[in-house]
JSON list of C-alpha atoms in Angstrom, two decimals:
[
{"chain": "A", "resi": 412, "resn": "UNK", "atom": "CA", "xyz": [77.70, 114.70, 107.21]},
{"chain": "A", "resi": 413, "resn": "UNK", "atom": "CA", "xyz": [79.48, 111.52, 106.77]},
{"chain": "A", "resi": 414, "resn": "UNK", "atom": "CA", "xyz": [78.28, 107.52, 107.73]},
{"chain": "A", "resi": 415, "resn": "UNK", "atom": "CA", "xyz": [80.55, 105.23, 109.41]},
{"chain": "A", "resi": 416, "resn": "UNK", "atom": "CA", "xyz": [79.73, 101.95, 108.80]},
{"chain": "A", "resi": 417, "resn": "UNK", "atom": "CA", "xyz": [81.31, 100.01, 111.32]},
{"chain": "A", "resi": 418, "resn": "UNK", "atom": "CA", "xyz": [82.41, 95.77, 111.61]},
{"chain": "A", "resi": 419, "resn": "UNK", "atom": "CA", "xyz": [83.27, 93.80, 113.56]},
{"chain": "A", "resi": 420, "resn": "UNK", "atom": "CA", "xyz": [85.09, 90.60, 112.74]},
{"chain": "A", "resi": 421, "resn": "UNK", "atom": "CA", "xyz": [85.31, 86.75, 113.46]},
{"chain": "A", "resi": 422, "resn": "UNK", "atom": "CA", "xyz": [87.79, 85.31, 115.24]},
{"chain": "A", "resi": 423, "resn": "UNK", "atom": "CA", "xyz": [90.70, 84.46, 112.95]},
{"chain": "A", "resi": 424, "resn": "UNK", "atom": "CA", "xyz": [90.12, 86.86, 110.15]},
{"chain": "A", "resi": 425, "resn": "UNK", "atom": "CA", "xyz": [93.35, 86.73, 109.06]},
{"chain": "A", "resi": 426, "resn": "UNK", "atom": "CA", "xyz": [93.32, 83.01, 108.05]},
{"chain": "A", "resi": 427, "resn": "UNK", "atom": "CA", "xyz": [89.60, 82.86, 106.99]},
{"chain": "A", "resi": 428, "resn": "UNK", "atom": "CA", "xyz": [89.44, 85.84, 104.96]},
{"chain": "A", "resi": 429, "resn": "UNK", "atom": "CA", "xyz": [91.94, 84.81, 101.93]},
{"chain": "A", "resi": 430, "resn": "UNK", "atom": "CA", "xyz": [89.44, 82.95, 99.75]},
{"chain": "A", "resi": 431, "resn": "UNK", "atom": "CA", "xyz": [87.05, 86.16, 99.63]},
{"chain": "A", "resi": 432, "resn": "UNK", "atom": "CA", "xyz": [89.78, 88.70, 100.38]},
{"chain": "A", "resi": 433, "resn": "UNK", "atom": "CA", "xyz": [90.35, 89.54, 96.06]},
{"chain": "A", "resi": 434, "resn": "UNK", "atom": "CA", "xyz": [86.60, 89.93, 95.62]},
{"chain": "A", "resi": 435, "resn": "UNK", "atom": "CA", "xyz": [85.95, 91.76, 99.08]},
{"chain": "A", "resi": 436, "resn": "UNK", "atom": "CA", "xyz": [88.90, 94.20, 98.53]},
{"chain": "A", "resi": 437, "resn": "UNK", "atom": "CA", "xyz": [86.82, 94.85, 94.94]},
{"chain": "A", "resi": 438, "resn": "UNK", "atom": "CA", "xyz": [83.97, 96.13, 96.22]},
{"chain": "A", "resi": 439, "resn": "UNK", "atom": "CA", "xyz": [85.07, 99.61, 97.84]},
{"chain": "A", "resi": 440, "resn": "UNK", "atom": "CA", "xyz": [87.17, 100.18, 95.12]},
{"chain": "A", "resi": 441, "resn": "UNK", "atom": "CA", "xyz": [84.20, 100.13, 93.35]},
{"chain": "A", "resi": 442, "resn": "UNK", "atom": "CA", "xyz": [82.13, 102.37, 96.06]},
{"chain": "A", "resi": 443, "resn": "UNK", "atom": "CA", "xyz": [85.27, 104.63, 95.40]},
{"chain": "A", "resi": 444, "resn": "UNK", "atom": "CA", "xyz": [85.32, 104.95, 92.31]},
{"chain": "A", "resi": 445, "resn": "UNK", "atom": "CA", "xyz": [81.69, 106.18, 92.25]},
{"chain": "A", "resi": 446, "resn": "UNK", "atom": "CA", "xyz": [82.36, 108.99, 94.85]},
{"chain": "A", "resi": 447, "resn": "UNK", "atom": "CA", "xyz": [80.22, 107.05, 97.54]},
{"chain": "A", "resi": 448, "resn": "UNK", "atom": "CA", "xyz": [83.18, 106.22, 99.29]},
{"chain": "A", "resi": 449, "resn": "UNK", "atom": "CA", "xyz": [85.91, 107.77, 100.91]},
{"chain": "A", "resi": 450, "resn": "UNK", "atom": "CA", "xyz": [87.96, 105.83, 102.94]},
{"chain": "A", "resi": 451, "resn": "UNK", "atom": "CA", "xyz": [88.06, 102.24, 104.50]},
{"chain": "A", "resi": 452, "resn": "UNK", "atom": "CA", "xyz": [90.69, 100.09, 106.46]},
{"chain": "A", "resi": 453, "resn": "UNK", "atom": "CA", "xyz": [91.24, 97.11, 108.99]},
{"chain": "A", "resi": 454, "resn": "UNK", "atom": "CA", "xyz": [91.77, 97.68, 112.34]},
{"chain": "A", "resi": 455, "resn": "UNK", "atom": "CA", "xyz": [95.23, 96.53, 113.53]},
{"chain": "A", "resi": 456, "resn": "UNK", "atom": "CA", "xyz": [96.76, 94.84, 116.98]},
{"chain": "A", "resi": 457, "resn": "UNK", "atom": "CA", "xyz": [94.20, 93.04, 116.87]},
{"chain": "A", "resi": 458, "resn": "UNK", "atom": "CA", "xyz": [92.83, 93.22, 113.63]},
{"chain": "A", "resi": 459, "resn": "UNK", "atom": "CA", "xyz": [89.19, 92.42, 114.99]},
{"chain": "A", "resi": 460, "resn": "UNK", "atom": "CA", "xyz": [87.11, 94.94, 112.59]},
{"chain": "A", "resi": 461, "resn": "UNK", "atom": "CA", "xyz": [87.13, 97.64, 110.22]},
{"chain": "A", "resi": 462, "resn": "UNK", "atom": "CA", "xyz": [85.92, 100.86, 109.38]},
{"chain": "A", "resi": 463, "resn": "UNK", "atom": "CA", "xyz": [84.13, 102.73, 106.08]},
{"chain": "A", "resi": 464, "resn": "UNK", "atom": "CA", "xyz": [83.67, 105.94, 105.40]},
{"chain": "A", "resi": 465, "resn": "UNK", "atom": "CA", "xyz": [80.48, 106.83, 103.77]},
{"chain": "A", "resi": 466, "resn": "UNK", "atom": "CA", "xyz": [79.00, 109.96, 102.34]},
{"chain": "A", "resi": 467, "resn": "UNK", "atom": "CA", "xyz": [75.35, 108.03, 102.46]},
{"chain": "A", "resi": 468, "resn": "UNK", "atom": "CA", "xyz": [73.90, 106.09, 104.58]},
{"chain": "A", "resi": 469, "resn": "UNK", "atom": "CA", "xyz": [72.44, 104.45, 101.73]},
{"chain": "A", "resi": 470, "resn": "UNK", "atom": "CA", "xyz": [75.82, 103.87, 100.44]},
{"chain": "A", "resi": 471, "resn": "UNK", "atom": "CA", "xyz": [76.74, 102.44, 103.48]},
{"chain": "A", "resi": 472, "resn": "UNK", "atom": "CA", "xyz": [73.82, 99.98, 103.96]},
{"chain": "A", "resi": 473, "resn": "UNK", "atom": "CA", "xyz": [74.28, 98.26, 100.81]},
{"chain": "A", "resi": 474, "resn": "UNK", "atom": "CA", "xyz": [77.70, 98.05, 101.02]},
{"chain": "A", "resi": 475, "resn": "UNK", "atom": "CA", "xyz": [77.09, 95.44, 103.59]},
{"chain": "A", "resi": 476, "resn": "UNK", "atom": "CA", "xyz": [74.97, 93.69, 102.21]},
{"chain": "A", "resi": 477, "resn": "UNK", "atom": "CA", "xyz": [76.69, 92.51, 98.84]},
{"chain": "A", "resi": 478, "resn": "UNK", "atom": "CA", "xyz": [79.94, 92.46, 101.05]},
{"chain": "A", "resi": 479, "resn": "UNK", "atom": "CA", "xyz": [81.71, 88.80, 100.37]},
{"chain": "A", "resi": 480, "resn": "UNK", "atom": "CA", "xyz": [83.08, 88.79, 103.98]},
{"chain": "A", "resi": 481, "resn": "UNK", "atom": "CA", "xyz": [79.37, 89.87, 105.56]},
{"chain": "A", "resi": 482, "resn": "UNK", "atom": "CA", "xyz": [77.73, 87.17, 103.26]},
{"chain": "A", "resi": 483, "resn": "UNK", "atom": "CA", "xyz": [80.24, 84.49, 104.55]},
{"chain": "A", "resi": 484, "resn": "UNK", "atom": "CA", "xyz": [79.56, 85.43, 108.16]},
{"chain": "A", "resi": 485, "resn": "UNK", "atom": "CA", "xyz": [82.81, 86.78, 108.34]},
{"chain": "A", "resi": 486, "resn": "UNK", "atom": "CA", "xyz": [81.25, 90.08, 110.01]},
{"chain": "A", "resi": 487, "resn": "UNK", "atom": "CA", "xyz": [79.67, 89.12, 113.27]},
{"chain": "A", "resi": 488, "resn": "UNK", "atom": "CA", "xyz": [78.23, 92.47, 113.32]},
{"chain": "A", "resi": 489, "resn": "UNK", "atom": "CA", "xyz": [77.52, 95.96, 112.01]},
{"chain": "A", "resi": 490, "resn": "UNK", "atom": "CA", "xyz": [76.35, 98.96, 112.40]},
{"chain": "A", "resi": 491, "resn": "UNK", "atom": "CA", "xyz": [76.23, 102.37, 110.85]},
{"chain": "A", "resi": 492, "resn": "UNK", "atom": "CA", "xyz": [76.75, 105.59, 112.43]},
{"chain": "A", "resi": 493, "resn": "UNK", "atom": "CA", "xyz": [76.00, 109.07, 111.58]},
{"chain": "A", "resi": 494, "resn": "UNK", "atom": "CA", "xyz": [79.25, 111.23, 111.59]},
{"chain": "A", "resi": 495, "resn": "UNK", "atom": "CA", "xyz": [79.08, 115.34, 111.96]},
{"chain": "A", "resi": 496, "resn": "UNK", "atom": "CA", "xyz": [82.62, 116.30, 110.65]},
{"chain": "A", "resi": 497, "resn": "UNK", "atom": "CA", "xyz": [83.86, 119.56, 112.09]},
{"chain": "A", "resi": 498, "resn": "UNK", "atom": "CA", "xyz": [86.91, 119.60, 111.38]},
{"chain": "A", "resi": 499, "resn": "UNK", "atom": "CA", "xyz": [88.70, 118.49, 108.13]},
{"chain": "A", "resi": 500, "resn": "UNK", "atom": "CA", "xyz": [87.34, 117.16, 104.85]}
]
């Protein structure tokens, strides 16, 4: 089982992002290194949210919370969905 925590992003993200981007782009490295995290990315054309993939929901939760683009309001919303891989890793 795998958590997808899902955002969603402000208009403009591109432009508002770069004073928290360093600090932001910090903090799944760290989830990474840990083994909490797997994978995580922008979406593109538009880029109007992203997506993180979790291997707890725990993991996932508190990611949001101490994220630097969720605590500037940069993430209009979340959510956190529960992911039954079949196929794949």
């Amino acid at each position: 089982m795998k958590y997808l925590l899902f955002y969603d992003y402000v208009e403009g993200i591109v432009e508002r992002r770069a004073p928290l981007r360093e600090a932001h782009l910090g903090l799944p490295q760290r989830y990474l290194a840990r083994g909490a995290l797997q994978m995580a990315g922008a979406f593109s054309d538009p880029v109007d949210g992203a997506l993180f993939v979790f291997n707890e929901r725990e993991s996932a939760e508190a990611f949001a919370r101490e994220d630097p683009y969720f605590l500037s309001g940069l993430v209009t919303a979340h959510r956190v969905r529960e992911w039954n891989v079949v196929v794949g890793g």
